Amino acid sequence: MDSARGLGLNGPQALLSAMLTSTTTGSSSTSTSIDAKFKAHGKEYFGTCADQNTLSVSQIAAIIQANFGQLTPENSMKWDATEPSQNSFTFTGADYLVNWAQTYGKIVRGHTLVWHSQLPSWVSSITSASTLTTVIQNHATTIVTRYKGKVAKYDVVNEIFNEDGTLRSSVFSNLLGNTFVDIAFNAAHAADSSAKLYINDYNLDSVNSKVNGLVSLVNSKRAAGIPIHGIGSQAHLSAGGAGSLQAALTQLATAADEVAITEVCFSLSGAAASDYVTAVNACLNVAKCVGVTVWGVSDNYSWRASSTPLLFDSSYQAKAAYTAIINAL
Ligand code: 9MR
C-alpha cells in the first residue's frame, strides 16, 4: 500500500514524506490514510493523542500527518500542566499541540478540564465550596477562551464515576456534590458556545452499572439545561475486550448528541488486529459515534509500552492491526 510505504521512513526521508504530505493535495499517503477512509463512512475523524515529546519525533509526525485527522493532548492540557499554581497559567505544551494541529489541519479534542488526577495540590486542598466553584470557573473559562475556535471538543469532566455508577469521591464531589458538573460545563459553554462538551470515562465497555449511572446523570443534567453534548468512552481494553463496546456505545448514545471512542488501546494483547477492527466497527455501526482516538501512535511512547498496545511498533512500522483497520475500512 502507498500509505505503508510512507510509514517506515527514517530521518530525512520521513521529513521529506511529511513535507510532501502536508503540501500535496491528494497525495498517495493522504488518500490511503485511516482518517480519510474512516471519514468516507460519514465519521468526523480518526485520531490519536500526542504532545510535543511525540510530535518532535519525525517518524511519528509523518505518521500523524499521513494517517490521523485529530489530536488529543496526552498531558499538556491537564490541570497540573496548565494551572500549576492558582491563576498562574502555563500554555507552552498545549499551545505547541494546538498550533501543530492548526498547521496540519487536525481537529483537536481538549483533554481535560476537571479531573481528580494530575490535579495540583492547591486545588485538592481547597475546603470551601464557593472557592472551588470560582476556581473551576476560572480554570475552564481561561482554557476554553484561549483555544476558542481551535479546539472543537472538550472532555470537560473526566472519570467522575465509581464502577457502581455512583459519583467518585474527589475534592469536587466532596464539596459540591454533582453540581461541579454544572459549574464546569456552564463555564466551558459560556467561553465557546461552538465547542462540543463531553463527559469522559473508562470501563464503559459493556452495558454495566457505570454506563447506567453515567446515562442517568447525563439525562438529568441535560433535562436541567446543562450543556453536555457528548459522551466519551476511553476504551483502554484488554485482549478480546471490545465485544460489547457497540452495545455500550448504543446505550450511551441514548443520552447525548454524540459519542466517541476517546483513548482506545489494547493491553496484554499485542494489539490484536481483530480487537482493533471490532472497536472501529463499534463506532462505525453507531450513528452518533463521531470518531475514534487511539491513545498514542507507536508502542515505545505508549503509557502501556510493555504491552505493545498501539498500531505502530517501536520502529514506527505499521503493525497488523493498522493494516486490518485499513482493509476493514
Ligand atoms: O497517557 C497519559 C500518561 O502519559 C500519563 O502519565 C497518565 C497520568 O495520569 O495519563 C495518561 O493518560 C490518561 C488519560 O489522560 C485519562 N485516561 C487514562 C489515560 C491513561 O492513564
Coordinates of C-alpha atoms and ligand atoms in Angstrom, one line a residue:
M1 CA 0.0 0.0 0.0
D2 CA 1.2 3.5 -0.7
S3 CA 0.5 4.6 2.8
A4 CA 2.6 1.9 4.3
R5 CA 5.5 3.0 2.0
G6 CA 5.5 6.3 3.8
L7 CA 5.3 4.9 7.2
G8 CA 8.6 3.2 7.7
L9 CA 10.8 6.0 6.7
N10 CA 13.5 7.3 8.9
G11 CA 15.3 10.7 9.4
P12 CA 15.4 12.9 6.3
Q13 CA 13.2 10.6 4.3
A14 CA 10.5 10.8 6.9
L15 CA 10.8 14.6 7.0
L16 CA 10.5 14.7 3.2
S17 CA 7.5 12.5 3.4
A18 CA 6.0 14.8 6.0
M19 CA 6.6 17.8 3.8
L20 CA 5.1 16.2 0.8
T21 CA 2.1 15.0 2.7
S22 CA 1.5 18.4 4.2
T23 CA 1.9 20.3 0.9
T24 CA 0.5 17.9 -1.7
T25 CA -3.3 17.7 -2.1
G26 CA -4.5 14.2 -2.8
S27 CA -1.0 12.6 -2.2
S28 CA -0.9 8.9 -2.1
S29 CA -0.3 8.9 1.6
T30 CA -3.3 11.1 2.2
S31 CA -5.6 9.0 0.0
T32 CA -4.9 5.9 2.0
S33 CA -4.9 7.3 5.5
I34 CA -7.0 5.7 8.2
D35 CA -8.6 9.1 8.8
A36 CA -9.7 9.6 5.2
K37 CA -11.0 6.1 5.0
F38 CA -12.9 6.5 8.2
K39 CA -14.4 9.8 7.1
A40 CA -15.6 8.2 3.9
H41 CA -18.0 6.3 6.2
G42 CA -19.5 9.6 7.4
K43 CA -17.5 10.0 10.5
E44 CA -15.7 13.2 11.7
Y45 CA -12.2 11.9 12.4
F46 CA -9.8 9.1 13.3
G47 CA -7.2 10.5 15.7
T48 CA -4.5 9.9 18.3
C49 CA -3.1 11.5 21.4
A50 CA 0.2 13.4 21.1
D51 CA 2.2 16.1 22.7
Q52 CA 5.4 18.0 22.0
N53 CA 7.5 14.9 23.0
T54 CA 6.0 12.7 20.4
L55 CA 5.3 15.4 17.7
S56 CA 9.0 16.1 17.8
V57 CA 9.8 12.6 16.7
S58 CA 10.0 12.9 12.9
Q59 CA 8.6 9.4 12.2
I60 CA 5.6 10.0 14.5
A61 CA 5.0 13.4 13.0
A62 CA 5.0 11.9 9.5
I63 CA 2.6 9.1 10.5
I64 CA 0.2 11.6 12.1
Q65 CA 0.3 13.9 9.1
A66 CA -0.5 11.0 6.8
N67 CA -2.9 9.0 8.8
F68 CA -4.7 10.8 11.6
G69 CA -7.2 13.6 11.5
Q70 CA -7.5 14.5 15.1
L71 CA -5.2 15.1 18.1
T72 CA -5.8 14.9 21.8
P73 CA -3.2 16.5 24.1
E74 CA -1.9 13.5 26.1
N75 CA -0.9 15.5 29.1
S76 CA -0.3 19.1 28.2
M77 CA -3.8 20.4 28.7
K78 CA -4.4 18.8 32.1
W79 CA -4.7 20.9 35.3
D80 CA -1.2 20.3 36.6
A81 CA 0.3 21.4 33.3
T82 CA -1.9 24.4 32.7
E83 CA -2.5 25.9 36.1
P84 CA 0.2 24.5 38.5
S85 CA -0.5 27.4 40.9
Q86 CA -3.6 29.4 41.3
N87 CA -4.4 31.7 38.4
S88 CA -0.9 31.3 37.1
F89 CA -1.3 29.6 33.7
T90 CA 1.3 27.9 31.5
F91 CA 0.3 27.0 28.0
T92 CA 3.6 26.0 26.5
G93 CA 2.8 22.4 25.9
A94 CA -0.9 22.9 25.0
D95 CA 0.0 25.8 22.6
Y96 CA 2.5 23.5 20.8
L97 CA -0.1 20.8 20.3
V98 CA -2.9 23.2 19.2
N99 CA -0.5 25.1 16.8
W100 CA 0.7 21.9 15.3
A101 CA -2.8 20.8 14.8
Q102 CA -3.7 24.1 13.1
T103 CA -0.7 23.8 10.8
Y104 CA -1.6 20.4 9.6
G105 CA -5.4 20.8 9.6
K106 CA -6.1 18.4 12.5
I107 CA -9.2 18.6 14.8
V108 CA -8.3 18.9 18.5
R109 CA -10.2 17.3 21.4
G110 CA -9.3 19.2 24.5
H111 CA -8.4 16.9 27.5
T112 CA -9.3 17.6 30.3
L113 CA -10.7 20.5 32.3
V114 CA -11.8 18.8 35.5
W115 CA -10.2 15.5 36.7
H116 CA -9.3 14.2 40.1
S117 CA -5.9 13.0 38.8
Q118 CA -2.9 15.2 37.7
L119 CA -4.6 17.8 39.8
P120 CA -2.3 20.2 41.7
S121 CA -2.4 20.0 45.5
W122 CA -3.5 23.7 45.7
V123 CA -6.8 22.5 44.2
S124 CA -7.2 19.3 46.1
S125 CA -6.6 21.1 49.4
I126 CA -9.4 23.6 48.9
T127 CA -12.1 23.3 51.7
S128 CA -14.6 25.9 50.6
A129 CA -17.4 25.2 48.1
S130 CA -17.6 28.8 47.0
T131 CA -13.8 29.0 46.5
L132 CA -13.8 25.7 44.5
T133 CA -16.7 27.0 42.3
T134 CA -14.7 30.1 41.4
V135 CA -11.6 28.1 40.8
I136 CA -13.4 25.6 38.4
Q137 CA -15.0 28.5 36.6
N138 CA -11.7 30.4 36.2
H139 CA -9.8 27.3 35.0
A140 CA -12.4 26.2 32.5
T141 CA -13.0 29.8 31.2
T142 CA -9.3 30.6 30.8
I143 CA -8.5 27.4 28.8
V144 CA -11.6 27.3 26.6
T145 CA -11.3 31.1 25.9
R146 CA -7.6 30.7 24.9
Y147 CA -8.5 28.0 22.3
K148 CA -11.8 29.3 21.2
G149 CA -12.4 28.2 17.6
K150 CA -9.3 25.9 17.7
V151 CA -10.4 23.1 20.0
A152 CA -13.6 21.5 18.6
K153 CA -14.5 19.3 21.6
Y154 CA -13.5 19.1 25.2
D155 CA -13.5 16.4 27.8
V156 CA -15.0 18.8 30.4
V157 CA -15.1 16.2 33.2
N158 CA -13.1 13.0 33.3
E159 CA -13.5 9.8 35.3
I160 CA -16.1 11.1 37.8
F161 CA -17.8 7.7 38.4
N162 CA -17.1 4.7 40.5
E163 CA -17.7 1.3 38.9
D164 CA -21.1 1.0 40.6
G165 CA -22.3 4.2 38.8
T166 CA -22.1 6.4 41.9
L167 CA -20.0 9.6 41.9
R168 CA -16.3 9.1 42.7
S169 CA -15.1 10.8 45.8
S170 CA -12.9 13.8 45.0
V171 CA -12.5 17.4 46.1
F172 CA -15.0 18.3 43.5
S173 CA -17.8 15.9 44.6
N174 CA -17.0 16.2 48.3
L175 CA -17.5 19.9 48.3
L176 CA -20.1 20.4 45.5
G177 CA -21.9 17.1 45.1
N178 CA -22.7 16.6 41.4
T179 CA -23.1 20.4 40.9
F180 CA -19.4 20.7 39.9
V181 CA -20.6 19.1 36.6
D182 CA -23.0 22.0 36.0
I183 CA -20.3 24.6 37.0
A184 CA -17.7 23.2 34.6
F185 CA -20.0 22.7 31.6
N186 CA -21.7 26.0 32.0
A187 CA -18.3 27.8 32.2
A188 CA -16.9 26.0 29.2
H189 CA -20.1 26.7 27.1
A190 CA -20.0 30.4 28.0
A191 CA -16.4 30.6 26.8
D192 CA -17.0 28.8 23.5
S193 CA -20.6 28.0 22.6
S194 CA -19.4 26.2 19.5
A195 CA -17.3 23.6 21.3
K196 CA -18.8 20.1 21.8
L197 CA -18.6 19.4 25.5
Y198 CA -18.1 15.8 26.7
I199 CA -18.2 13.7 29.8
N200 CA -15.5 11.1 29.5
D201 CA -14.8 7.8 31.4
Y202 CA -13.2 4.4 31.3
N203 CA -14.8 0.9 31.7
L204 CA -17.8 1.9 29.7
D205 CA -17.1 -1.1 27.5
S206 CA -20.3 -3.0 28.2
V207 CA -23.7 -2.1 29.4
N208 CA -22.8 -2.1 33.1
S209 CA -23.5 -0.1 36.2
K210 CA -21.1 2.6 35.3
V211 CA -22.7 3.1 31.9
N212 CA -26.1 3.2 33.5
G213 CA -25.1 5.7 36.2
L214 CA -23.5 7.9 33.6
V215 CA -26.5 7.8 31.3
S216 CA -28.8 8.6 34.3
L217 CA -26.7 11.6 35.3
V218 CA -26.4 13.0 31.7
N219 CA -30.1 12.6 31.2
S220 CA -30.9 14.6 34.4
K221 CA -28.3 17.3 33.7
R222 CA -29.4 17.8 30.1
A223 CA -33.1 17.9 31.2
A224 CA -32.0 20.7 33.6
G225 CA -30.4 22.6 30.7
I226 CA -26.7 21.8 31.3
P227 CA -24.8 21.9 28.0
I228 CA -23.5 18.3 27.9
H229 CA -23.2 17.4 24.2
G230 CA -21.2 14.2 24.1
I231 CA -20.1 11.1 26.0
G232 CA -16.6 9.7 25.6
S233 CA -15.7 6.1 26.2
Q234 CA -11.9 5.8 26.7
A235 CA -11.8 2.1 25.8
H236 CA -8.5 1.1 27.4
L237 CA -9.1 -2.6 26.7
S238 CA -7.5 -6.0 27.2
A239 CA -7.4 -8.7 24.6
G240 CA -10.9 -9.7 23.5
G241 CA -12.4 -6.8 25.4
A242 CA -14.1 -4.9 22.6
G243 CA -17.0 -7.3 22.0
S244 CA -19.6 -5.3 23.9
L245 CA -18.4 -1.9 23.0
Q246 CA -21.0 -1.4 20.3
A247 CA -23.8 -2.2 22.7
A248 CA -22.4 0.2 25.3
L249 CA -22.0 3.0 22.8
T250 CA -25.5 2.4 21.7
Q251 CA -26.7 2.8 25.2
L252 CA -24.6 5.9 25.8
A253 CA -25.9 7.4 22.6
T254 CA -29.4 7.4 24.0
A255 CA -28.4 10.2 26.4
A256 CA -26.3 12.6 24.2
D257 CA -26.0 14.2 20.8
E258 CA -22.8 12.4 20.0
V259 CA -20.5 9.7 21.5
A260 CA -16.8 8.9 20.7
I261 CA -14.1 6.3 21.5
T262 CA -11.6 8.6 23.0
E263 CA -8.5 6.7 24.1
V264 CA -8.5 3.2 22.6
C265 CA -5.6 0.8 23.1
F266 CA -5.3 -2.9 23.8
S267 CA -3.0 -4.0 26.6
L268 CA -1.8 -7.6 27.1
S269 CA -2.9 -8.5 23.5
G270 CA 0.0 -7.1 21.5
A271 CA -2.8 -5.0 19.8
A272 CA -4.5 -7.9 18.1
A273 CA -5.8 -6.9 14.7
S274 CA -9.2 -8.3 15.3
D275 CA -9.6 -6.4 18.6
Y276 CA -8.9 -3.1 16.8
V277 CA -11.3 -3.9 14.0
T278 CA -14.0 -4.8 16.5
A279 CA -13.5 -1.4 18.2
V280 CA -13.5 0.6 15.0
N281 CA -16.6 -1.3 13.8
A282 CA -18.4 -0.4 17.0
C283 CA -18.1 3.3 16.2
L284 CA -18.9 2.7 12.5
N285 CA -22.1 0.9 13.5
V286 CA -23.4 3.6 16.0
A287 CA -24.7 6.6 14.1
K288 CA -24.0 9.1 16.8
C289 CA -20.3 7.9 17.2
V290 CA -18.3 10.7 15.6
G291 CA -14.8 9.4 15.9
V292 CA -12.1 7.1 17.3
T293 CA -9.0 8.3 19.0
V294 CA -6.1 5.8 19.6
W295 CA -4.1 6.5 22.7
G296 CA -0.8 7.0 21.0
V297 CA 1.0 6.2 17.7
S298 CA 3.9 3.9 18.4
D299 CA 4.4 1.4 21.2
N300 CA 7.6 2.9 22.6
Y301 CA 5.7 6.1 23.6
S302 CA 2.6 4.3 25.0
W303 CA 1.7 4.7 28.6
R304 CA 1.4 0.9 28.5
A305 CA 4.6 0.4 26.4
S306 CA 5.3 -3.1 27.7
S307 CA 2.1 -4.5 26.4
T308 CA 2.7 -3.0 22.9
P309 CA -0.9 -1.8 22.6
L310 CA -0.8 0.5 19.5
L311 CA -1.0 0.5 15.7
F312 CA 2.7 1.2 15.1
D313 CA 5.7 -0.7 16.6
S314 CA 8.7 0.9 18.3
S315 CA 10.5 1.2 15.0
Y316 CA 7.5 3.2 13.6
Q317 CA 6.4 0.3 11.3
A318 CA 2.7 -0.3 10.8
K319 CA 1.5 -3.4 12.6
A320 CA -1.0 -6.0 11.5
A321 CA -3.7 -4.1 13.4
Y322 CA -3.1 -1.0 11.3
T323 CA -3.4 -3.0 8.1
A324 CA -6.5 -4.8 9.3
I325 CA -8.3 -1.5 10.0
I326 CA -7.3 -0.1 6.6
N327 CA -8.7 -3.3 5.0
A328 CA -11.9 -3.2 7.1
L329 CA -12.5 0.4 6.1
Ligands
9MR1 O1 -1.1 8.7 28.7 C1 -1.1 9.5 29.8 C2 0.2 9.3 30.6 O2 1.3 9.8 29.8 C3 0.2 10.0 31.9 O3 1.4 9.6 32.6 C4 -1.0 9.5 32.7 C5 -1.0 10.2 34.0 O4 -2.3 10.2 34.6 O5 -2.2 9.8 32.0 C6 -2.2 9.2 30.7 O6 -3.5 9.5 30.1 C7 -4.6 9.1 30.8 C8 -5.7 10.0 30.3 O7 -5.4 11.3 30.5 C9 -7.1 9.7 31.0 N1 -7.4 8.3 30.9 C10 -6.4 7.3 31.3 C11 -5.1 7.6 30.5 C12 -4.1 6.6 30.8 O8 -3.7 6.6 32.1

